[in-house]
Coordinates of C-alpha atoms in Angstrom, one line a residue:
M287 CA 93.9 279.6 163.8
I288 CA 96.8 277.6 165.4
P289 CA 100.1 278.9 164.5
Q290 CA 102.2 276.8 162.2
P291 CA 104.9 276.1 164.7
A292 CA 102.5 275.0 167.3
L293 CA 100.8 272.7 164.8
F294 CA 104.2 271.2 164.1
G295 CA 104.7 270.6 167.8
L296 CA 101.5 269.0 168.2
D297 CA 102.1 266.6 165.4
G298 CA 105.4 265.7 166.9
A299 CA 103.8 264.9 170.2
M300 CA 101.2 262.8 168.5
L301 CA 103.8 261.0 166.5
A302 CA 105.8 260.3 169.7
A303 CA 102.7 259.1 171.4
F304 CA 101.9 256.8 168.5
A305 CA 105.4 255.5 168.6
V306 CA 105.1 254.8 172.3
L307 CA 101.8 253.1 171.7
G308 CA 103.3 251.0 168.9
A309 CA 106.2 250.1 171.0
L310 CA 103.8 249.1 173.8
A311 CA 101.7 247.1 171.4
I312 CA 104.8 245.3 170.1
A313 CA 106.0 244.7 173.7
L314 CA 102.5 243.4 174.5
A315 CA 102.5 241.1 171.5
V316 CA 106.0 239.8 172.4
L317 CA 104.8 239.4 176.0
A318 CA 101.7 237.4 174.9
V319 CA 103.9 235.1 172.7
L320 CA 106.3 234.6 175.6
L321 CA 103.4 233.9 177.9
A322 CA 101.9 231.4 175.4
R323 CA 105.3 229.7 175.1
G324 CA 105.7 229.6 178.8
R325 CA 102.1 228.3 179.2
D326 CA 102.9 225.5 176.7
R327 CA 106.1 224.7 178.5
L328 CA 104.3 224.7 181.8
R329 CA 101.6 222.5 180.4
A330 CA 104.1 220.1 178.8
A331 CA 106.1 220.0 182.1
H332 CA 102.8 219.4 184.0
E333 CA 101.9 216.6 181.5
E334 CA 105.3 215.1 181.8
A335 CA 105.1 215.3 185.6
R336 CA 101.7 213.6 185.6
V337 CA 103.0 210.8 183.4
R338 CA 106.0 210.3 185.6
L339 CA 103.8 210.4 188.6
S340 CA 101.4 207.8 187.0
R341 CA 104.5 205.7 186.0
A342 CA 105.8 206.0 189.6
E343 CA 102.4 204.9 190.9
T344 CA 102.3 202.0 188.5
L345 CA 105.8 201.0 189.6
A346 CA 104.8 201.4 193.2
Q347 CA 101.8 199.1 192.7
E348 CA 103.9 196.5 190.9
A349 CA 106.4 196.6 193.6
E350 CA 103.6 196.3 196.2
A351 CA 102.2 193.3 194.2
L352 CA 105.6 191.7 194.0
R353 CA 106.1 192.3 197.7
A354 CA 102.7 190.8 198.4
E355 CA 103.6 187.8 196.2
L356 CA 106.9 187.4 198.0
E357 CA 105.2 187.6 201.4
A358 CA 102.6 185.1 200.1
E359 CA 105.5 182.7 199.0
R360 CA 107.2 183.1 202.3
A361 CA 104.1 182.4 204.1
R362 CA 103.4 179.4 201.9
R363 CA 106.9 178.1 202.5
L364 CA 106.6 178.6 206.2
R365 CA 103.2 176.9 206.1
L366 CA 104.6 173.9 204.2
E367 CA 107.6 173.7 206.6
S368 CA 105.2 173.8 209.4
E369 CA 103.0 171.2 207.9
A370 CA 106.1 169.0 207.2
A371 CA 107.2 169.4 210.7
A372 CA 103.7 168.6 212.0
M373 CA 103.5 165.6 209.8
E374 CA 106.9 164.3 211.1
A375 CA 105.7 164.9 214.7
R376 CA 102.4 163.1 214.0
L377 CA 104.3 160.3 212.4
A378 CA 106.6 160.0 215.4
E379 CA 103.6 160.2 217.7
R380 CA 101.8 157.5 215.8
E381 CA 104.9 155.3 215.9
R382 CA 105.2 155.9 219.7
A383 CA 101.5 155.1 220.2
F384 CA 101.8 152.0 218.1
A385 CA 104.7 150.8 220.1
E386 CA 102.8 151.5 223.3
L387 CA 99.6 149.9 222.1
K388 CA 101.5 146.8 220.9
A389 CA 103.3 146.5 224.3
R390 CA 100.0 147.0 226.2
L391 CA 98.2 144.5 224.0
D392 CA 101.0 142.0 224.6
S393 CA 100.8 142.5 228.3
E394 CA 97.0 142.3 228.4
F395 CA 97.1 139.2 226.3
R396 CA 99.6 137.5 228.5
A397 CA 97.7 138.4 231.6
A398 CA 94.4 137.3 230.2
A399 CA 96.0 134.0 229.0
S400 CA 97.6 133.5 232.4
Q401 CA 94.3 134.2 234.2
M402 CA 92.4 132.0 231.9
L403 CA 94.8 129.2 232.4
Q404 CA 94.8 129.7 236.1
N405 CA 91.0 129.6 236.4
A406 CA 90.8 126.6 234.2
H407 CA 93.5 124.8 236.3
E408 CA 91.7 125.5 239.5
D409 CA 88.3 124.5 238.2
F410 CA 89.9 121.4 236.9
L411 CA 91.4 120.5 240.2
K412 CA 88.1 121.2 242.1
R413 CA 85.9 118.9 239.9
A414 CA 88.5 116.3 239.0
N415 CA 86.9 113.7 241.3
E416 CA 83.4 114.2 239.9
T417 CA 83.6 114.1 236.1
F418 CA 87.1 114.3 235.0
E419 CA 86.5 113.4 231.4
R420 CA 83.5 115.6 230.9
H421 CA 85.1 118.6 232.7
R422 CA 88.3 118.2 230.5
E423 CA 86.3 118.3 227.3
A424 CA 84.2 121.3 228.5
A425 CA 87.3 123.1 229.7
S426 CA 89.0 122.5 226.4
A427 CA 86.0 123.7 224.5
E428 CA 85.7 126.8 226.7
A429 CA 89.4 127.5 226.3
E430 CA 89.1 127.1 222.6
R431 CA 86.1 129.4 222.5
R432 CA 87.8 132.1 224.6
R433 CA 90.9 131.8 222.5
K434 CA 88.9 132.3 219.4
A435 CA 87.0 135.2 220.9
L436 CA 90.4 136.8 222.0
D437 CA 91.8 136.2 218.5
E438 CA 88.6 137.8 217.0
L439 CA 89.1 140.7 219.4
I440 CA 92.7 141.2 218.7
R441 CA 92.8 140.4 215.0
P442 CA 91.1 143.6 213.7
M443 CA 93.5 145.7 215.7
A444 CA 96.5 143.7 214.7
E445 CA 95.4 143.9 211.0
T446 CA 94.9 147.6 211.3
L447 CA 98.3 148.1 212.9
G448 CA 99.9 145.9 210.3
R449 CA 98.2 147.8 207.4
Y450 CA 99.3 151.1 209.0
E451 CA 102.9 149.8 209.4
A452 CA 102.9 148.6 205.8
S453 CA 101.4 151.8 204.5
L454 CA 103.9 153.8 206.5
A455 CA 106.9 151.7 205.2
E456 CA 105.4 152.0 201.6
M457 CA 105.1 155.7 202.0
R458 CA 108.5 156.1 203.2
A459 CA 109.9 153.9 200.4
D460 CA 107.9 155.8 197.8
Q461 CA 109.2 159.1 199.1
Q462 CA 112.8 157.9 198.9
K463 CA 112.2 156.5 195.6
A464 CA 110.6 159.6 194.3
R465 CA 113.5 161.7 195.6
G466 CA 116.0 159.4 194.0
E467 CA 114.1 159.4 190.7
L468 CA 113.8 163.1 190.7
I469 CA 117.5 163.7 191.3
G470 CA 118.2 161.1 188.6
R471 CA 115.9 162.7 186.2
M472 CA 117.3 166.1 186.8
S473 CA 120.9 164.8 186.3
E474 CA 119.8 162.9 183.1
L475 CA 118.0 166.0 181.8
A476 CA 121.1 168.2 182.4
S477 CA 123.3 165.6 180.7
S478 CA 120.9 165.3 177.8
A479 CA 120.6 169.0 177.3
E480 CA 124.4 169.3 177.4
A481 CA 124.7 166.4 174.9
V482 CA 122.1 167.9 172.5
R483 CA 123.9 171.2 172.6
A484 CA 127.2 169.5 171.9
E485 CA 125.8 167.3 169.1
A486 CA 124.1 170.4 167.6
R487 CA 127.4 172.3 167.7
K488 CA 129.2 169.3 166.1
L489 CA 126.5 169.0 163.4
A490 CA 126.6 172.6 162.6
T491 CA 130.4 172.5 162.3
A492 CA 130.3 169.4 160.2
L493 CA 127.6 170.8 157.9
R494 CA 129.7 173.9 157.4
S495 CA 132.8 172.0 156.7
G496 CA 132.0 171.0 153.0
A497 CA 129.4 170.1 150.5
K498 CA 130.2 166.4 150.6
V499 CA 129.4 166.2 154.3
R500 CA 126.2 168.1 153.7
G501 CA 125.4 165.7 150.9
R502 CA 125.9 162.7 152.9
W503 CA 123.9 164.1 155.7
G504 CA 121.0 164.9 153.3
E505 CA 121.1 161.4 151.8
E506 CA 121.0 159.9 155.3
Q507 CA 118.0 162.0 156.2
L508 CA 116.4 160.9 152.9
R509 CA 117.2 157.3 153.8
N510 CA 115.6 157.7 157.3
V511 CA 112.4 159.1 155.7
V512 CA 112.2 156.2 153.3
E513 CA 112.7 153.6 156.0
I514 CA 110.0 155.2 158.1
A515 CA 107.6 155.2 155.2
G516 CA 108.3 151.5 154.6
M517 CA 109.7 151.9 151.1
A518 CA 112.9 149.8 151.6
A519 CA 115.5 150.0 148.8
Y520 CA 115.1 146.4 147.9
V521 CA 111.3 146.6 147.5
D522 CA 109.9 149.9 146.4
F523 CA 112.8 152.2 145.4
V524 CA 116.2 152.2 143.8
E525 CA 118.8 154.2 145.8
Q526 CA 121.9 155.9 144.1
K527 CA 121.0 154.7 140.6
S528 CA 122.4 156.5 137.6
H529 CA 121.4 156.6 134.0
D530 CA 122.7 158.2 130.7
D531 CA 120.8 160.5 128.4
G532 CA 123.4 160.2 125.5
E533 CA 125.5 163.2 126.3
R534 CA 125.8 163.5 130.0
R535 CA 125.6 161.3 133.0
K536 CA 122.9 162.0 135.5
Q537 CA 122.6 160.6 139.0
P538 CA 119.8 161.5 141.3
D539 CA 120.0 160.4 144.9
M540 CA 117.0 158.2 144.6
I541 CA 114.5 156.8 142.1
V542 CA 111.2 155.7 143.5
N543 CA 109.5 152.9 141.7
L544 CA 105.7 153.4 141.4
P545 CA 103.1 150.8 140.4
G546 CA 102.6 150.4 136.7
G547 CA 106.3 150.7 136.0
R548 CA 106.2 154.5 136.6
K549 CA 109.3 156.2 138.2
I550 CA 110.0 159.5 140.0
A551 CA 113.5 161.0 140.7
V552 CA 114.3 162.4 144.1
D553 CA 117.4 164.5 144.7
S554 CA 118.5 165.8 148.1
K555 CA 119.7 169.4 148.4
V556 CA 121.4 170.8 151.5
S557 CA 122.1 174.5 151.5
I558 CA 122.1 175.8 155.0
N559 CA 125.2 177.9 155.5
A560 CA 123.2 181.2 155.1
Y561 CA 120.6 179.7 157.4
L562 CA 123.1 179.0 160.1
D563 CA 124.4 182.5 159.6
A564 CA 120.9 183.9 160.1
L565 CA 120.7 181.9 163.4
E566 CA 123.9 183.4 164.6
A567 CA 123.1 187.0 163.4
D568 CA 123.0 189.6 166.1
T569 CA 120.8 192.1 164.3
D570 CA 117.5 191.9 162.4
A571 CA 118.9 193.5 159.3
R572 CA 121.8 190.8 159.2
R573 CA 119.3 188.1 159.8
A574 CA 117.0 189.3 157.0
S575 CA 120.0 189.5 154.7
C576 CA 121.1 185.9 155.5
L577 CA 117.6 184.6 155.0
A578 CA 117.4 186.3 151.7
R579 CA 120.6 184.7 150.7
H580 CA 119.3 181.3 152.0
G581 CA 116.2 181.7 149.7
E582 CA 118.3 182.6 146.7
D583 CA 120.6 179.5 147.4
L584 CA 117.5 177.2 147.4
W585 CA 116.3 178.9 144.2
A586 CA 119.7 178.3 142.5
H587 CA 119.4 174.6 143.5
V588 CA 115.8 174.5 141.9
K589 CA 117.2 176.0 138.7
A590 CA 120.1 173.6 138.6
L591 CA 117.9 170.6 139.3
S592 CA 115.4 171.7 136.6
A593 CA 118.3 172.0 134.1
K594 CA 119.3 168.4 134.7
D595 CA 115.8 167.2 133.6
Y596 CA 115.9 163.9 135.3
A597 CA 112.3 163.2 134.2
A598 CA 113.3 163.2 130.5
G599 CA 116.2 160.8 131.0
L600 CA 114.1 158.2 133.0
K601 CA 111.9 155.9 131.1
D602 CA 108.3 156.0 132.2
S603 CA 109.1 158.7 134.7
L604 CA 106.5 161.3 135.9
D605 CA 106.9 164.7 134.5
I606 CA 108.4 166.1 137.7
V607 CA 111.4 165.8 140.0
V608 CA 111.3 165.9 143.8
M609 CA 114.0 168.2 145.5
F610 CA 114.2 167.0 149.1
V611 CA 115.1 169.6 151.7
P612 CA 116.1 167.7 154.8
G613 CA 114.5 170.1 157.4
E614 CA 111.1 171.9 157.7
N615 CA 112.9 174.9 159.2
Y616 CA 115.2 175.3 156.2
F617 CA 112.3 175.4 153.8
A618 CA 110.2 177.6 156.1
A619 CA 113.0 180.1 156.3
A620 CA 113.4 180.1 152.6
M621 CA 109.7 180.7 152.0
E622 CA 109.8 183.6 154.5
A623 CA 112.5 185.3 152.4
R624 CA 111.0 184.2 149.1
P625 CA 107.3 183.4 149.4
Q626 CA 107.0 182.5 145.6
L627 CA 109.7 179.8 145.8
F628 CA 107.4 176.8 145.8
Q629 CA 105.3 178.1 142.9
E630 CA 108.3 179.0 140.8
A631 CA 109.9 175.6 141.5
F632 CA 106.7 173.8 140.6
E633 CA 106.5 175.8 137.3
R634 CA 110.0 174.4 136.5
K635 CA 108.7 170.9 137.3
V636 CA 110.5 170.7 140.5
L637 CA 108.5 169.7 143.6
I638 CA 110.2 170.8 146.9
A639 CA 109.5 168.3 149.6
T640 CA 110.4 168.4 153.2
P641 CA 110.6 165.2 155.5
T642 CA 106.9 165.6 156.3
T643 CA 105.7 166.0 152.8
L644 CA 108.1 163.4 151.4
L645 CA 106.9 160.9 154.1
A646 CA 103.3 161.5 153.0
M647 CA 104.2 161.0 149.4
L648 CA 106.1 157.8 150.1
K649 CA 103.3 156.6 152.3
A650 CA 100.8 157.1 149.5
A651 CA 103.2 155.2 147.2
S652 CA 103.6 152.4 149.7
F653 CA 99.8 152.2 150.1
T654 CA 99.5 152.1 146.2
W655 CA 102.1 149.2 146.1
R656 CA 100.1 147.4 148.8
Q657 CA 96.9 147.9 146.9
E658 CA 98.5 146.5 143.7
K659 CA 99.9 143.5 145.6
A660 CA 96.6 143.0 147.2
A661 CA 95.0 142.9 143.8
E662 CA 97.6 140.5 142.5
N663 CA 97.1 138.3 145.5
A664 CA 93.3 138.4 145.1
A665 CA 93.8 137.4 141.5
A666 CA 96.1 134.5 142.6
V667 CA 93.6 133.5 145.2
A668 CA 90.9 133.5 142.6
R669 CA 92.9 131.3 140.4
M670 CA 93.7 128.9 143.3
A671 CA 90.1 128.8 144.3
K672 CA 89.0 128.0 140.7
D673 CA 91.6 125.2 140.6
L674 CA 90.5 123.9 144.0
Y675 CA 86.9 124.0 143.0
D676 CA 87.7 122.1 139.8
S677 CA 89.6 119.5 141.8
L678 CA 86.8 119.3 144.3
R679 CA 84.3 118.8 141.5
G680 CA 86.5 116.0 140.1
M681 CA 86.7 114.5 143.6
G682 CA 83.0 114.8 143.8
R683 CA 82.5 112.8 140.6
H684 CA 84.9 110.1 141.8
L685 CA 83.1 109.9 145.2
A686 CA 79.7 109.7 143.5
A687 CA 80.9 106.9 141.4
L688 CA 82.4 105.2 144.5
G689 CA 79.1 105.7 146.3
K690 CA 77.2 104.0 143.5
A691 CA 79.7 101.2 143.3
L692 CA 79.4 100.6 147.1
E693 CA 75.6 100.7 146.9
N694 CA 75.7 98.1 144.0
A695 CA 78.2 96.0 146.1
V696 CA 76.0 96.2 149.2
G697 CA 73.0 95.1 147.1
K698 CA 74.9 92.2 145.6
Y699 CA 76.3 91.3 149.1
N700 CA 72.7 91.3 150.6
A701 CA 71.5 89.2 147.6
A702 CA 74.3 86.6 148.1
V703 CA 73.6 86.5 151.9
G704 CA 69.9 85.9 151.3
A705 CA 70.6 83.2 148.7
I706 CA 73.1 81.5 151.0
E707 CA 70.8 81.7 154.1
Q708 CA 67.9 80.2 152.1
R709 CA 69.6 77.5 150.2
V710 CA 73.0 76.6 151.8
M711 CA 72.9 77.3 155.5
P712 CA 69.8 75.3 156.3
R713 CA 71.5 72.2 154.9
A714 CA 74.8 73.0 156.7
R715 CA 73.0 73.4 160.0
R716 CA 71.5 69.9 159.7
F717 CA 75.1 68.3 160.1
A718 CA 74.9 69.3 163.8
D719 CA 71.8 67.2 164.2
Y720 CA 73.7 64.0 163.3
E721 CA 76.3 64.5 166.0
L722 CA 79.2 63.8 163.8
P723 CA 82.7 63.9 165.2
G724 CA 84.5 67.2 164.8
I725 CA 81.3 69.1 164.3
D726 CA 80.6 71.2 167.3
G727 CA 78.6 74.4 167.8
A728 CA 76.0 76.0 165.7
I729 CA 76.5 78.1 162.6
D730 CA 75.8 81.8 163.1
P731 CA 73.3 83.3 160.8
L732 CA 74.6 85.7 158.2
R733 CA 73.2 89.3 158.4
E734 CA 72.6 91.6 155.6
A735 CA 74.3 95.0 155.4
E736 CA 71.9 97.6 156.7
T737 CA 74.1 100.8 156.7
P738 CA 73.0 102.8 153.6
V739 CA 75.4 104.8 151.5
R740 CA 74.9 108.6 151.9
A741 CA 73.7 110.0 148.7
L742 CA 75.0 113.4 147.4
R743 CA 72.5 116.2 147.2
E744 CA 72.7 119.5 145.2
D745 CA 71.5 121.6 148.1
R746 CA 74.0 120.1 150.5
D747 CA 77.1 118.8 149.0
L748 CA 79.6 121.0 147.1
L749 CA 81.2 117.9 145.4
L750 CA 78.0 117.0 143.6
P751 CA 78.8 116.9 139.9
E752 CA 76.4 118.3 137.3
S753 CA 73.9 116.0 135.7
G754 CA 75.7 116.1 132.3
E755 CA 79.0 115.3 133.9
E756 CA 77.4 112.4 135.8
D757 CA 75.9 110.9 132.7
E758 CA 79.2 111.2 130.9
D759 CA 80.9 109.3 133.8
Q760 CA 78.2 106.7 133.7
S761 CA 78.6 106.2 130.1
A762 CA 82.3 106.1 130.3
A763 CA 82.1 103.5 133.0

């Protein structure tokens, strides 16, 4: 048996050992945690280093690509400069060659002409005593032939040189003209851009200045749309017309007259302060806030216009009023902030129209007016055609009666001629046989009329009257 004190000493040693082991285990656990954290940090640092390395490689590749593009542009510029210099050199060389060729051709032509004249002169002197006249004609013919041959030889070269010189001058003129036009267009573009910016600033300032200015601008835009659509104020619409509903005075900007006596009121609404603020906003949040306010402003105009109830106060008006927004961008911005704006306005019997949609509506109205006028014109033409047809039928009756009268007159004339020729003229011609004083020459025979009167036919003549009408005319006659 182990003594009690020894047992206590052994337990203390074991407890100490266990404590040491526990401390070691804790230390190992802490060390493992630290190692894991270090490994994670190392892995994150490695990943970050890899990403930075990849980004650096990408930037290096982009820099290399940009360097290559720069080198290519430099090479291209050098090549273009070289080509321009070479072209100028070739042009100068061609001009010099042209001058030399022209001088050489002039010299050769003079030498050839001189030689030809000399030979002809010597030949002429040698054979002058033999056949002067024949030799002169032959020499003249030969000289003419050689001159023509020389002209034929030189003409293509001269024409080629002339065309080359003309094309060269034209190319230079075109080049100078193109340069001048390019400089002028660039100046005009810069001036136009600056003028547009200045006008835009003036317009924005003016539109911000007051409701009256915006109202006049909206009415002007409305008038422009109406003029483009062909709905002039004196023909198809009434501008700035007011009417009373018994209690209050209402005045839309425009009343469009539709065929059939129907009408539709159009009112221009310009609310763009919030929209201009959105354009000048420096943050997305401020821009969204300004656009939302812009949508609410248009919605307020819709409610106010619906409350005026123009359609109820206009006789024969359509059950809707058009609210004109003088800009596609203003309406698009309002719809972006308030997508249900168009539907809500339509439910209140207000139709929102931009210049494009209003132009389409007015074009449709103009087409309807043209169709109605065409129908009226067609009816008028039909009435005129009926009147003309009735007049032509009456004229046909008169012409038919005249034809019958002429036919009767011709028959009576021929009968009279036959009777005179048979009974009177033979006795009258006998006076010439007696050789009476004062009677000289024979009596010409009378001839019957042989040209027939053209009869009217039903299958040919529009003026032919109906049989009943013809019988009535005959009975009346």
